[in-house]
mmCIF file of N, CA and C in Angstrom:
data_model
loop_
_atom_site.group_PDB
_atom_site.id
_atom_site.type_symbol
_atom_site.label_atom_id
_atom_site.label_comp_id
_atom_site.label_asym_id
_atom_site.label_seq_id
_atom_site.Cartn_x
_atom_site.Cartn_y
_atom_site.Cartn_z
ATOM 1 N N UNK A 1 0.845 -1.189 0.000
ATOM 2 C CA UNK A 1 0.000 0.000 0.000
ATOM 3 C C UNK A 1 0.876 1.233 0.000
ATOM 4 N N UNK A 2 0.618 2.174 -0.869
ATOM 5 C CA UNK A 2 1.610 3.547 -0.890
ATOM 6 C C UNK A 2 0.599 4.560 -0.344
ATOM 7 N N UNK A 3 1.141 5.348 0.643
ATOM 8 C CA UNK A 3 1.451 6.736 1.001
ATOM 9 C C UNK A 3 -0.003 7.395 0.085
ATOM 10 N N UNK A 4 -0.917 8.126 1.221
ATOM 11 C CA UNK A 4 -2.250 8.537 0.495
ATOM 12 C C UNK A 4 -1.902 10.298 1.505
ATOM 13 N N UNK A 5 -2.468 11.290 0.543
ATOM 14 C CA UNK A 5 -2.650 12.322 1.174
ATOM 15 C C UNK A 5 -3.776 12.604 1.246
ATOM 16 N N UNK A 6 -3.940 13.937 2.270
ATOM 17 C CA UNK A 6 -5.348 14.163 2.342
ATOM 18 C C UNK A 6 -5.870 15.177 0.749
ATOM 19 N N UNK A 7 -7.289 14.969 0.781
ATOM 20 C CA UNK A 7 -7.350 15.820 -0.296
ATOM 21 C C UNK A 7 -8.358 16.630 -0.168
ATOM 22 N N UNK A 8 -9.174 17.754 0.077
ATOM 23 C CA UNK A 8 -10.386 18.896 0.275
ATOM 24 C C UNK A 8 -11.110 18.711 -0.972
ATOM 25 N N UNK A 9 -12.457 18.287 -0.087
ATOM 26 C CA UNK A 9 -13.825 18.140 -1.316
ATOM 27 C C UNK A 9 -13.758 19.441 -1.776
ATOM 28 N N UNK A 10 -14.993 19.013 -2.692
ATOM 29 C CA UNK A 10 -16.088 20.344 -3.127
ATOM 30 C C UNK A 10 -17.580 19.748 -3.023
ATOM 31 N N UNK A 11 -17.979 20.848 -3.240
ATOM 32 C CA UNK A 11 -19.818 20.266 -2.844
ATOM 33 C C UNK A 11 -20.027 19.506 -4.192
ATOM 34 N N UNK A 12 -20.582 18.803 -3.959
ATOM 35 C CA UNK A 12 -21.335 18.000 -4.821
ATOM 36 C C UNK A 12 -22.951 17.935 -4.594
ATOM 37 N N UNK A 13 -24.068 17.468 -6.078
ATOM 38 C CA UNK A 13 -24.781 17.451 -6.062
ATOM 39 C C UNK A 13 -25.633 16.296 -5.113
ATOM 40 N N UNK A 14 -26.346 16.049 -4.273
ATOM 41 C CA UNK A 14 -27.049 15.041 -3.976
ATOM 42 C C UNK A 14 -28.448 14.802 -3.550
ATOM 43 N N UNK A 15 -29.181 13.483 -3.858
ATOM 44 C CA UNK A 15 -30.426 13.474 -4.047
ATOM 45 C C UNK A 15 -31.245 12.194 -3.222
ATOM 46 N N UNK A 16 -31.346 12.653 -2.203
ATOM 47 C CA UNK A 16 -32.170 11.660 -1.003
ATOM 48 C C UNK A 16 -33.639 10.988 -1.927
ATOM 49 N N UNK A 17 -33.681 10.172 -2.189
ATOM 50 C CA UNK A 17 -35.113 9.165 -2.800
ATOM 51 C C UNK A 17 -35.705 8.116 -1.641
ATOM 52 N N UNK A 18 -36.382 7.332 -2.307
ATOM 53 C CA UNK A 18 -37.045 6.339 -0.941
ATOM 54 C C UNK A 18 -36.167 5.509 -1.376
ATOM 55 N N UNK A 19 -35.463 5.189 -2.026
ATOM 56 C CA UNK A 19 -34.667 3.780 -2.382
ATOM 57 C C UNK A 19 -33.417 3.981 -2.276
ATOM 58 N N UNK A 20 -32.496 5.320 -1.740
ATOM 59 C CA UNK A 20 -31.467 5.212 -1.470
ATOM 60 C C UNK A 20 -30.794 6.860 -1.757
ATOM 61 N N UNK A 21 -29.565 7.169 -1.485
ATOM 62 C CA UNK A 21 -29.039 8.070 -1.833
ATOM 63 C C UNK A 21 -28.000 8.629 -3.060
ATOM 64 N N UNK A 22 -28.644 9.304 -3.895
ATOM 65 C CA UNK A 22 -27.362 9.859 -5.105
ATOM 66 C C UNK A 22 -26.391 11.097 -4.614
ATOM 67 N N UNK A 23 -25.450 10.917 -5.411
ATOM 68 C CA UNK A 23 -24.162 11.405 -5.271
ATOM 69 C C UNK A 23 -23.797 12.118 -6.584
ATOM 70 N N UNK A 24 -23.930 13.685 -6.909
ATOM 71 C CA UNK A 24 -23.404 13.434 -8.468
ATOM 72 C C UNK A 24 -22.339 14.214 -8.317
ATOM 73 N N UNK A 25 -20.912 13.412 -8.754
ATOM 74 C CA UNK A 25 -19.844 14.220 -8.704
ATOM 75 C C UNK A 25 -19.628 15.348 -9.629
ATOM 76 N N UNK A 26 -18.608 16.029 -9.696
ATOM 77 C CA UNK A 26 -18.139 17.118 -10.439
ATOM 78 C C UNK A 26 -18.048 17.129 -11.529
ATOM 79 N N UNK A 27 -17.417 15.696 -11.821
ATOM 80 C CA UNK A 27 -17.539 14.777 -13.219
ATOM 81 C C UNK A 27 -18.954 15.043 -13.881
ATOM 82 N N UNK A 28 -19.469 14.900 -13.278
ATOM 83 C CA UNK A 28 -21.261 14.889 -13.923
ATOM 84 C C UNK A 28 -21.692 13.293 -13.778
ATOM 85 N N UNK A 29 -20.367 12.385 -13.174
ATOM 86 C CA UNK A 29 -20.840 10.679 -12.701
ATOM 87 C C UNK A 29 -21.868 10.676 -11.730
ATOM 88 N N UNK A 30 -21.972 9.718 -10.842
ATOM 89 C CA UNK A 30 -22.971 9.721 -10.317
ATOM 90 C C UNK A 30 -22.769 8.320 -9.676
ATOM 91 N N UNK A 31 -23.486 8.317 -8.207
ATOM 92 C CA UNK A 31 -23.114 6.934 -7.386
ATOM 93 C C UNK A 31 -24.174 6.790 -6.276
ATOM 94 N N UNK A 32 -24.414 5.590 -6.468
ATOM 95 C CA UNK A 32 -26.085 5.315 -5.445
ATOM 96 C C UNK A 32 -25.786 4.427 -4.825
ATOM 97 N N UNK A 33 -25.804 4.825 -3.180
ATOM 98 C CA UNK A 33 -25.972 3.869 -1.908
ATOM 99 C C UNK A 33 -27.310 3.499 -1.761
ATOM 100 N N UNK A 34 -27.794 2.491 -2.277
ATOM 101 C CA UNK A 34 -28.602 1.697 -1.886
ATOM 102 C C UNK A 34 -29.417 1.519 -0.787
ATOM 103 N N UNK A 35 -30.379 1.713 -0.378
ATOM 104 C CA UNK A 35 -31.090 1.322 1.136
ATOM 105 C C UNK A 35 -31.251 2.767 1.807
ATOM 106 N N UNK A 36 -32.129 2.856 2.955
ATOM 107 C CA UNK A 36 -32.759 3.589 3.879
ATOM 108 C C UNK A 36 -31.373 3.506 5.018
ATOM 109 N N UNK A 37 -30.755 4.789 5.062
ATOM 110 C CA UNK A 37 -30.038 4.428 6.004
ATOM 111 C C UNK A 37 -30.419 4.083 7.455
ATOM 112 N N UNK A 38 -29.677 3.512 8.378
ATOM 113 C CA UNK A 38 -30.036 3.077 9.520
ATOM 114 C C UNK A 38 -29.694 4.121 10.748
ATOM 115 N N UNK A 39 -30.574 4.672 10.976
ATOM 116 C CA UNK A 39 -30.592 5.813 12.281
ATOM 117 C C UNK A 39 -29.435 5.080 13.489
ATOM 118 N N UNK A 40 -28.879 6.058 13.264
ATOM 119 C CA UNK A 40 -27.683 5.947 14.972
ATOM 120 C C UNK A 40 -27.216 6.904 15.313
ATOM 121 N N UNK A 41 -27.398 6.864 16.782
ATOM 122 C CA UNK A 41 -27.074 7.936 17.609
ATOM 123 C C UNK A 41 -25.832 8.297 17.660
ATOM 124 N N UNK A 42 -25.157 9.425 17.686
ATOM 125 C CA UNK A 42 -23.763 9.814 18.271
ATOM 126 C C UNK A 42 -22.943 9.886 16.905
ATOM 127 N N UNK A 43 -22.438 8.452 16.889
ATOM 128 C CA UNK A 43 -21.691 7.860 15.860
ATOM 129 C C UNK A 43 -21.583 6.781 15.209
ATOM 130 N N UNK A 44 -20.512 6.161 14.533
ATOM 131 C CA UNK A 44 -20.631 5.405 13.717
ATOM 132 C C UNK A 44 -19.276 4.721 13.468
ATOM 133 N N UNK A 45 -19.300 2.835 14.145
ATOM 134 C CA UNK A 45 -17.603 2.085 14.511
ATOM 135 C C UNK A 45 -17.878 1.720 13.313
ATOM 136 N N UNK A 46 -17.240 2.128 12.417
ATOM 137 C CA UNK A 46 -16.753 0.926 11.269
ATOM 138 C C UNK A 46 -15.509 -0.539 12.018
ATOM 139 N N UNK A 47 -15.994 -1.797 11.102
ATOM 140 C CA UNK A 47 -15.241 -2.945 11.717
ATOM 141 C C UNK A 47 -13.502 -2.575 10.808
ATOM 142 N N UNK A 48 -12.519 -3.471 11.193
ATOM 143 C CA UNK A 48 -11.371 -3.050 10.016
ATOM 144 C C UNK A 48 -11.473 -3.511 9.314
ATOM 145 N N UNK A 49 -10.799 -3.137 8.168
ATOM 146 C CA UNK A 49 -10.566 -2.677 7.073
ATOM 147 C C UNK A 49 -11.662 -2.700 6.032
ATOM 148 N N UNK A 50 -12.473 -1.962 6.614
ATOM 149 C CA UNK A 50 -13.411 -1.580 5.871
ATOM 150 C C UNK A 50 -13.723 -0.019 4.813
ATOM 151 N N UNK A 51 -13.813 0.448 3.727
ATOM 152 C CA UNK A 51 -14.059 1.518 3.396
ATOM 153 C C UNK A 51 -15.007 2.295 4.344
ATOM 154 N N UNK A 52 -14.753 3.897 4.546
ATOM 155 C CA UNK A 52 -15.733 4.646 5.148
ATOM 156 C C UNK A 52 -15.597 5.770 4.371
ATOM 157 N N UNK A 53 -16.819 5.866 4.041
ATOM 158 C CA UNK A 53 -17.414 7.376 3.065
ATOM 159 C C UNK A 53 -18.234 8.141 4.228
ATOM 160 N N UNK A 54 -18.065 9.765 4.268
ATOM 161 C CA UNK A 54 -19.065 10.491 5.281
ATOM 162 C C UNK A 54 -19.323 11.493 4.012
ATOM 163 N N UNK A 55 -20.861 11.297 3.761
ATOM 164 C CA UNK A 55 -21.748 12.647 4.031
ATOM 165 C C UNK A 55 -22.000 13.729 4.363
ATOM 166 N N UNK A 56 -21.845 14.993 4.137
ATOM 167 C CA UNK A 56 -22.723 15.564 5.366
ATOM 168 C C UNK A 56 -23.374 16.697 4.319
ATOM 169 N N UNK A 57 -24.393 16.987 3.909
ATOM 170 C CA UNK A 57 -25.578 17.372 3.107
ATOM 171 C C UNK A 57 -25.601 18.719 3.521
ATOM 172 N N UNK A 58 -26.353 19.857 3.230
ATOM 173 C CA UNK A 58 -26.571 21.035 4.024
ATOM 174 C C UNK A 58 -27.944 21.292 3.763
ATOM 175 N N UNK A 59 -28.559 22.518 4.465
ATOM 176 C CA UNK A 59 -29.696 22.472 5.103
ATOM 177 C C UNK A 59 -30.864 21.960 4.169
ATOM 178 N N UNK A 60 -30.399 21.899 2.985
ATOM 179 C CA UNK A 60 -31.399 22.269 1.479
ATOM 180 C C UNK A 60 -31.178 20.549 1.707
ATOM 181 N N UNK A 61 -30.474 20.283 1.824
ATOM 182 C CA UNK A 61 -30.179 18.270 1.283
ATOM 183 C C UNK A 61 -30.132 17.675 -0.167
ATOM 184 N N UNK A 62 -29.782 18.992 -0.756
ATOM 185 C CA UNK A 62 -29.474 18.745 -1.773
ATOM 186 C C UNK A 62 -27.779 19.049 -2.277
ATOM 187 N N UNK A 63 -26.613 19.605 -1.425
ATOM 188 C CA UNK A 63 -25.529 19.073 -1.890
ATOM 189 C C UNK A 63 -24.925 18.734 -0.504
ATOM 190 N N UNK A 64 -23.508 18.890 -0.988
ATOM 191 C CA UNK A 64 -23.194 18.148 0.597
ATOM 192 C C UNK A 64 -21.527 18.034 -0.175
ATOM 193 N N UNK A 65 -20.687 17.626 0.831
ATOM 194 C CA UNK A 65 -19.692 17.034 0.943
ATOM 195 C C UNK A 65 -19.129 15.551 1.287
ATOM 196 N N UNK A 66 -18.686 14.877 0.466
ATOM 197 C CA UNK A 66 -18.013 14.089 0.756
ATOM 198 C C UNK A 66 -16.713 12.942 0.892
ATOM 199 N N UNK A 67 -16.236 12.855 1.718
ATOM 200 C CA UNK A 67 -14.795 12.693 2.235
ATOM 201 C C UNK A 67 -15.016 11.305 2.858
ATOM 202 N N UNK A 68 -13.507 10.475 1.974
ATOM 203 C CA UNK A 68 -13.184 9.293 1.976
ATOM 204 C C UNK A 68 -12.145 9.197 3.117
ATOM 205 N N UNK A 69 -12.330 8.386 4.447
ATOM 206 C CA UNK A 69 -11.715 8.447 5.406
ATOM 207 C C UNK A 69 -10.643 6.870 5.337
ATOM 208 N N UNK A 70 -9.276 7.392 5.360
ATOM 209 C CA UNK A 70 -8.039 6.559 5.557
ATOM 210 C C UNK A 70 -8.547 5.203 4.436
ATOM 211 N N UNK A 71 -8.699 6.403 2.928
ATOM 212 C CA UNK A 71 -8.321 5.267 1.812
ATOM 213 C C UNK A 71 -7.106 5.326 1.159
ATOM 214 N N UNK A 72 -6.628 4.027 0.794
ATOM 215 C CA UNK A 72 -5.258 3.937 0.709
ATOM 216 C C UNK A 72 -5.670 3.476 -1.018
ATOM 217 N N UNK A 73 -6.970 3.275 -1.707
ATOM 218 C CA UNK A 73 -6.711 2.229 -2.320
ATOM 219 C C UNK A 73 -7.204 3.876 -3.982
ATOM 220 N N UNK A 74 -7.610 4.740 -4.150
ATOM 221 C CA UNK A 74 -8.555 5.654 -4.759
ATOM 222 C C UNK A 74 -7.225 6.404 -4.690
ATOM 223 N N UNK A 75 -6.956 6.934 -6.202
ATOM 224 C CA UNK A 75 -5.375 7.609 -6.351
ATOM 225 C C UNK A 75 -6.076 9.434 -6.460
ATOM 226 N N UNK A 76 -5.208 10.031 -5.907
ATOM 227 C CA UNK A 76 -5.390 11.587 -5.550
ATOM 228 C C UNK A 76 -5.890 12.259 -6.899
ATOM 229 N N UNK A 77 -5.835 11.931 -8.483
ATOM 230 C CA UNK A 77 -6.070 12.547 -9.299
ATOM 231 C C UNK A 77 -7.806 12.344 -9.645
ATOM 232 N N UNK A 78 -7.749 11.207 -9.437
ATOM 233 C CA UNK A 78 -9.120 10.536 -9.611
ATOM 234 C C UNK A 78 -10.405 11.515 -8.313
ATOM 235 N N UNK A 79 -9.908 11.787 -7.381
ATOM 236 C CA UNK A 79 -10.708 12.040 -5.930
ATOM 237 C C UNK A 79 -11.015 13.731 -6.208
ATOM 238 N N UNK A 80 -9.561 14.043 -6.718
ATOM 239 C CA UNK A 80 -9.640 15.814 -7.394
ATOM 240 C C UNK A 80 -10.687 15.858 -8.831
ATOM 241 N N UNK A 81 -10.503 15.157 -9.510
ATOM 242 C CA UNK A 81 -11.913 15.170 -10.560
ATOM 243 C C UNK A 81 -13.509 14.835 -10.478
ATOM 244 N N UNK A 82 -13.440 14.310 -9.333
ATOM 245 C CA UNK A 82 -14.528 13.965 -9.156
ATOM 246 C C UNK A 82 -15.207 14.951 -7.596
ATOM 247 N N UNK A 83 -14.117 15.032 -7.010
ATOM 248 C CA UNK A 83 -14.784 16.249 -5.981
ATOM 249 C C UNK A 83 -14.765 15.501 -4.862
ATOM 250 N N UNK A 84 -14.576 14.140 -4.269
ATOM 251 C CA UNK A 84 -14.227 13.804 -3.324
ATOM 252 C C UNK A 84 -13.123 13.936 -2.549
ATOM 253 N N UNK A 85 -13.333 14.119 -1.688
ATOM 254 C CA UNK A 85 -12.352 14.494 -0.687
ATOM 255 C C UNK A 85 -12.045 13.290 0.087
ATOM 256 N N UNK A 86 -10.472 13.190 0.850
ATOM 257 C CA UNK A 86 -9.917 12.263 1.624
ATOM 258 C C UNK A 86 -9.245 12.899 2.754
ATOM 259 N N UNK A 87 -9.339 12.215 4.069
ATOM 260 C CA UNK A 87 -9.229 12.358 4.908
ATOM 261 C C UNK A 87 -8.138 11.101 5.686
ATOM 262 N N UNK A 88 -7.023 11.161 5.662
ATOM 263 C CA UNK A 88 -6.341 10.457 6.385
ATOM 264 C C UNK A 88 -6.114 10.519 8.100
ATOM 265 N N UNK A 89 -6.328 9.939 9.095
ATOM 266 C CA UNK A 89 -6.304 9.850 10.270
ATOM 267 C C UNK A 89 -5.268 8.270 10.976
ATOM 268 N N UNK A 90 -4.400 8.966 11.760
ATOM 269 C CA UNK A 90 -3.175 8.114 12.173
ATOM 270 C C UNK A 90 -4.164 7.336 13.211
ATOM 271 N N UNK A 91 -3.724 5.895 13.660
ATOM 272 C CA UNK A 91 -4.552 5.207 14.814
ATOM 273 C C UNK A 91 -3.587 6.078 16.196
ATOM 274 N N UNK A 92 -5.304 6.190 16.219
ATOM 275 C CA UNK A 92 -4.516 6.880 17.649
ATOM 276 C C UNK A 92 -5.650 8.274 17.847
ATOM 277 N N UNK A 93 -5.332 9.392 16.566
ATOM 278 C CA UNK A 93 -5.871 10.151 16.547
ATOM 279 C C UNK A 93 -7.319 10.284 16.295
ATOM 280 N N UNK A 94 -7.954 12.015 15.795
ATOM 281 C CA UNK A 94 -8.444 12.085 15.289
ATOM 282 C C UNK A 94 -8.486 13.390 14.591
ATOM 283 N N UNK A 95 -9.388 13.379 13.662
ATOM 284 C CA UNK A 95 -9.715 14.498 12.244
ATOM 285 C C UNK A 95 -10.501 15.001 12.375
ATOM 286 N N UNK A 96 -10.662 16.744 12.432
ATOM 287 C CA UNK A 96 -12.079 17.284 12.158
ATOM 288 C C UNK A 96 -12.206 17.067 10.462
ATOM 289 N N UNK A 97 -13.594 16.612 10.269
ATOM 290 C CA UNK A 97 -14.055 16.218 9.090
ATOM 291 C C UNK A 97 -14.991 17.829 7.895
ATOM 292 N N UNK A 98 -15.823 18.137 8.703
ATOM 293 C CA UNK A 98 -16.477 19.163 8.551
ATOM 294 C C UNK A 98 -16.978 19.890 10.032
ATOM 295 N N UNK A 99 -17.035 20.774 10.253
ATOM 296 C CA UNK A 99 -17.959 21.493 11.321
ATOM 297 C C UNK A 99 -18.950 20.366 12.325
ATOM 298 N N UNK A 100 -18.381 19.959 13.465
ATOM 299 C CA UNK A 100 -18.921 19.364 14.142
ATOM 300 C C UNK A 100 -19.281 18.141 13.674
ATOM 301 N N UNK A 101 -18.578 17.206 12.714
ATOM 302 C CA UNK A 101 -17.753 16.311 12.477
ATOM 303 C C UNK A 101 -16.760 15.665 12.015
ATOM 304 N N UNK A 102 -16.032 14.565 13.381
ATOM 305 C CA UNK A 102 -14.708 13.993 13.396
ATOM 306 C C UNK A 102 -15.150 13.000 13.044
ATOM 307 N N UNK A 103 -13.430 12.355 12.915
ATOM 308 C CA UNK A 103 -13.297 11.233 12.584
ATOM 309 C C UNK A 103 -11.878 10.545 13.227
ATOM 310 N N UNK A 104 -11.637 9.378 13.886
ATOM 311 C CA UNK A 104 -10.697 8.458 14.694
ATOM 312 C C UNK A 104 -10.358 7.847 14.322
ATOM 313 N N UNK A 105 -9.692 7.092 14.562
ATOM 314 C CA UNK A 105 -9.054 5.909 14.015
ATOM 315 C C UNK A 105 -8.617 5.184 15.440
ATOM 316 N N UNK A 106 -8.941 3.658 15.647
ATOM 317 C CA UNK A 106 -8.388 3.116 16.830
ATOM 318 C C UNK A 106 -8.275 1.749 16.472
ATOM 319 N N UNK A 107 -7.007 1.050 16.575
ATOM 320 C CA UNK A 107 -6.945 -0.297 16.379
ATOM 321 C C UNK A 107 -7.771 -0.501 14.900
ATOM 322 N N UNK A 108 -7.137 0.131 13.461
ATOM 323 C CA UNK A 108 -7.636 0.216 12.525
ATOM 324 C C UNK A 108 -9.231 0.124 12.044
ATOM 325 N N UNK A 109 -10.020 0.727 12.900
ATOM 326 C CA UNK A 109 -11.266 0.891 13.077
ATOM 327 C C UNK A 109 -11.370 2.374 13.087
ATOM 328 N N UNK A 110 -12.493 2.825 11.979
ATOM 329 C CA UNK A 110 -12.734 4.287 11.602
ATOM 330 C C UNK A 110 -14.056 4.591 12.550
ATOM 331 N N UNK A 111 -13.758 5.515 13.459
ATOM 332 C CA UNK A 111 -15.382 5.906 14.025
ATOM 333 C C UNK A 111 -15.376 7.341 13.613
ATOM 334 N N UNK A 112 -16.656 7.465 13.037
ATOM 335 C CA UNK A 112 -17.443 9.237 12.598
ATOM 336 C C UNK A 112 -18.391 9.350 13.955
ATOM 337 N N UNK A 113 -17.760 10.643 14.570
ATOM 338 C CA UNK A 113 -18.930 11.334 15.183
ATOM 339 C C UNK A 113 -19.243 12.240 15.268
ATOM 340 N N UNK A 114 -20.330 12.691 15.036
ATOM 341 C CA UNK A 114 -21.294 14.170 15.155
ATOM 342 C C UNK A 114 -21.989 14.812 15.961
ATOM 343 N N UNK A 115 -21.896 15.903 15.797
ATOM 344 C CA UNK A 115 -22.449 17.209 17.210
ATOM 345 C C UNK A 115 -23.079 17.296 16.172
ATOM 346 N N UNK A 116 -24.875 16.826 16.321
ATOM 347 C CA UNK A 116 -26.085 17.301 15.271
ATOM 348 C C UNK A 116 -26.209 18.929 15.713
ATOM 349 N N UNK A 117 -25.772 19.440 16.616
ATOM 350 C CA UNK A 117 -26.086 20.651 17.355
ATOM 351 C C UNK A 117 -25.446 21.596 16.581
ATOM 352 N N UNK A 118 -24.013 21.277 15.887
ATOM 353 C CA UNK A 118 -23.416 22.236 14.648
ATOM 354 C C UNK A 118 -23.341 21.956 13.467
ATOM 355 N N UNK A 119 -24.120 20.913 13.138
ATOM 356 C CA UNK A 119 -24.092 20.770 11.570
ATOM 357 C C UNK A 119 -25.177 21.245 11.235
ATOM 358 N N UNK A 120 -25.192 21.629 10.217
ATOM 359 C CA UNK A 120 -26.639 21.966 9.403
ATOM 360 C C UNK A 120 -26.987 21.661 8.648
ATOM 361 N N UNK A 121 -26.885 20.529 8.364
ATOM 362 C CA UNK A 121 -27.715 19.491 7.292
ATOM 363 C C UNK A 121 -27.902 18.177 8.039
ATOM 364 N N UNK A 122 -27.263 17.075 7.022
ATOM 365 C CA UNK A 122 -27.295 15.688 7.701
ATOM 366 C C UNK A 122 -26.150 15.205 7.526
ATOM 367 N N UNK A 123 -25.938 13.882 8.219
ATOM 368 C CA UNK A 123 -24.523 13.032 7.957
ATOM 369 C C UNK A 123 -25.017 11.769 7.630
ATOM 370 N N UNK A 124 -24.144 11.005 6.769
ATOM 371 C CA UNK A 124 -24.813 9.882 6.535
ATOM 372 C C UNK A 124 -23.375 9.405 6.133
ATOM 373 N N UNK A 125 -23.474 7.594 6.575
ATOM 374 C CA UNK A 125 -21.702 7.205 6.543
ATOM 375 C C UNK A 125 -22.251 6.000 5.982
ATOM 376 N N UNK A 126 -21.213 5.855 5.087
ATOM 377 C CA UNK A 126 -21.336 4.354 4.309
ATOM 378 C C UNK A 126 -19.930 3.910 4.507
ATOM 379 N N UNK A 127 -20.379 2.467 4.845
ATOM 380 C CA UNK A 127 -19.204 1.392 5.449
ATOM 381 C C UNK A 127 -19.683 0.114 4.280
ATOM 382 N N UNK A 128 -18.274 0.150 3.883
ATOM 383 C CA UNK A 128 -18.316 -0.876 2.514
ATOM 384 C C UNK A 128 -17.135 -1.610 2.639
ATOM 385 N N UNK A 129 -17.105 -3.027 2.073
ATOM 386 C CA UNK A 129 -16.202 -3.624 1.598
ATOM 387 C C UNK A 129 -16.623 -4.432 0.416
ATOM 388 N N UNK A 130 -15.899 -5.568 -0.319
ATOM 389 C CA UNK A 130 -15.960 -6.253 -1.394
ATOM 390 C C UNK A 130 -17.572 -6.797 -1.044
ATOM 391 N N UNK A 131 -17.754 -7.333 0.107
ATOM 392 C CA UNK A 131 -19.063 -7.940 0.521
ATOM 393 C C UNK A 131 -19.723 -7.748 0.469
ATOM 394 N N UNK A 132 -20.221 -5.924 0.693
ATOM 395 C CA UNK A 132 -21.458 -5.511 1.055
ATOM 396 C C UNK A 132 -21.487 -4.165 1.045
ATOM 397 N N UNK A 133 -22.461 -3.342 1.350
ATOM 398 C CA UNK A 133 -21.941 -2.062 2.125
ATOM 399 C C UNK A 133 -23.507 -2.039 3.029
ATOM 400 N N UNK A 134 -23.087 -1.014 4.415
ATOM 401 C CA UNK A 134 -23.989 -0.511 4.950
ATOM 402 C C UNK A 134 -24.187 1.224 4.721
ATOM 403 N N UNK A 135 -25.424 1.538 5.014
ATOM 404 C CA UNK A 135 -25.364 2.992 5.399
ATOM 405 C C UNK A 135 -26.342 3.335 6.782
ATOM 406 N N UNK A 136 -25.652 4.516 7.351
ATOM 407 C CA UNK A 136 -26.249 5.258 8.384
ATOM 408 C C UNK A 136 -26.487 6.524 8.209
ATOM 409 N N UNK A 137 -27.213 7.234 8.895
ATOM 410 C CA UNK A 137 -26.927 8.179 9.400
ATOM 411 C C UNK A 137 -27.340 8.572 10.732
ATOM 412 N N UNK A 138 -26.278 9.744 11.101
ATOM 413 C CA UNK A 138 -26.466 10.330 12.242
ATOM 414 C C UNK A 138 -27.513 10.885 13.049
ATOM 415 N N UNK A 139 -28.053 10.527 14.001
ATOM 416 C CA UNK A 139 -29.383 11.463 14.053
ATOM 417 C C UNK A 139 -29.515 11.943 15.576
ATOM 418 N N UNK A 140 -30.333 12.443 15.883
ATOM 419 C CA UNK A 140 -30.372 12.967 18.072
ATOM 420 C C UNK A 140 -30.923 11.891 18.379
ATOM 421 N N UNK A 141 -31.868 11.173 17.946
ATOM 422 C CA UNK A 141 -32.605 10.319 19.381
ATOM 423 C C UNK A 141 -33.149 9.010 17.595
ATOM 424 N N UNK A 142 -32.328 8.293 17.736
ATOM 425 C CA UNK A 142 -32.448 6.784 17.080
ATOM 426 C C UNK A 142 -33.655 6.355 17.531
#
């Protein structure tokens, strides 16, 4: 695995449906998490080595930011064309992500957590690997 830097989104377009969430990058591509995310309080343990994508939408819920946390595998030119952002975090630490949300790293396990009290939109985290993926989002009272 080689050496990943961090990289600063841009907003991107996105579009909450009953069947899942779109993503349209800068590109003019486009990427759909599947499913109703699953309400959770606070935050959100990804298991290891799992991908973690965060969300976080603004008040309209129609764009948002989003930032790929401690991917090693998505090369920096590709993440700059498309408007995703990366976020690297050492185990141990943690990352402010956006305004009243971080992100950790502990025993190669990514946790996102949010102060709903300073964001102003929503957060929503997708935890993926070859297998599967889940999604959440953040909410006050699950």
């Amino acid at each position: 695995m080689s050496a990943r830097n961090d990289v600063p989104p841009d907003t991107l377009g996105v579009e909450l449906t009953e069947d899942g969430i779109a993503v349209e990058y800068v590109d003019d591509r486009e990427v759909f998490y599947r499913g109703v995310p699953t309400a959770v309080e606070d935050s959100v343990r990804a298991a290891p080595g799992k991908d973690v994508h965060v969300l976080v939408t603004d008040a309209s819920e129609t764009q948002g930011i989003m930032l790929y946390v401690n991917d090693l595998n998505t090369h920096d030119d590709i993440l700059e064309s498309t408007g995703v952002g990366r976020v690297m975090v050492d185990d141990g630490d943690e990352e402010p992500l956006f305004q009243g949300v971080k992100a950790r790293s502990e025993s190669h396990r990514v946790e996102v957590e949010a102060d709903l009290s300073v964001v102003d939109g929503r957060v929503f985290v997708f935890v993926e690997d070859e297998m599967g993926e889940q999604s959440f989002e953040i909410v006050e009272n699950a």
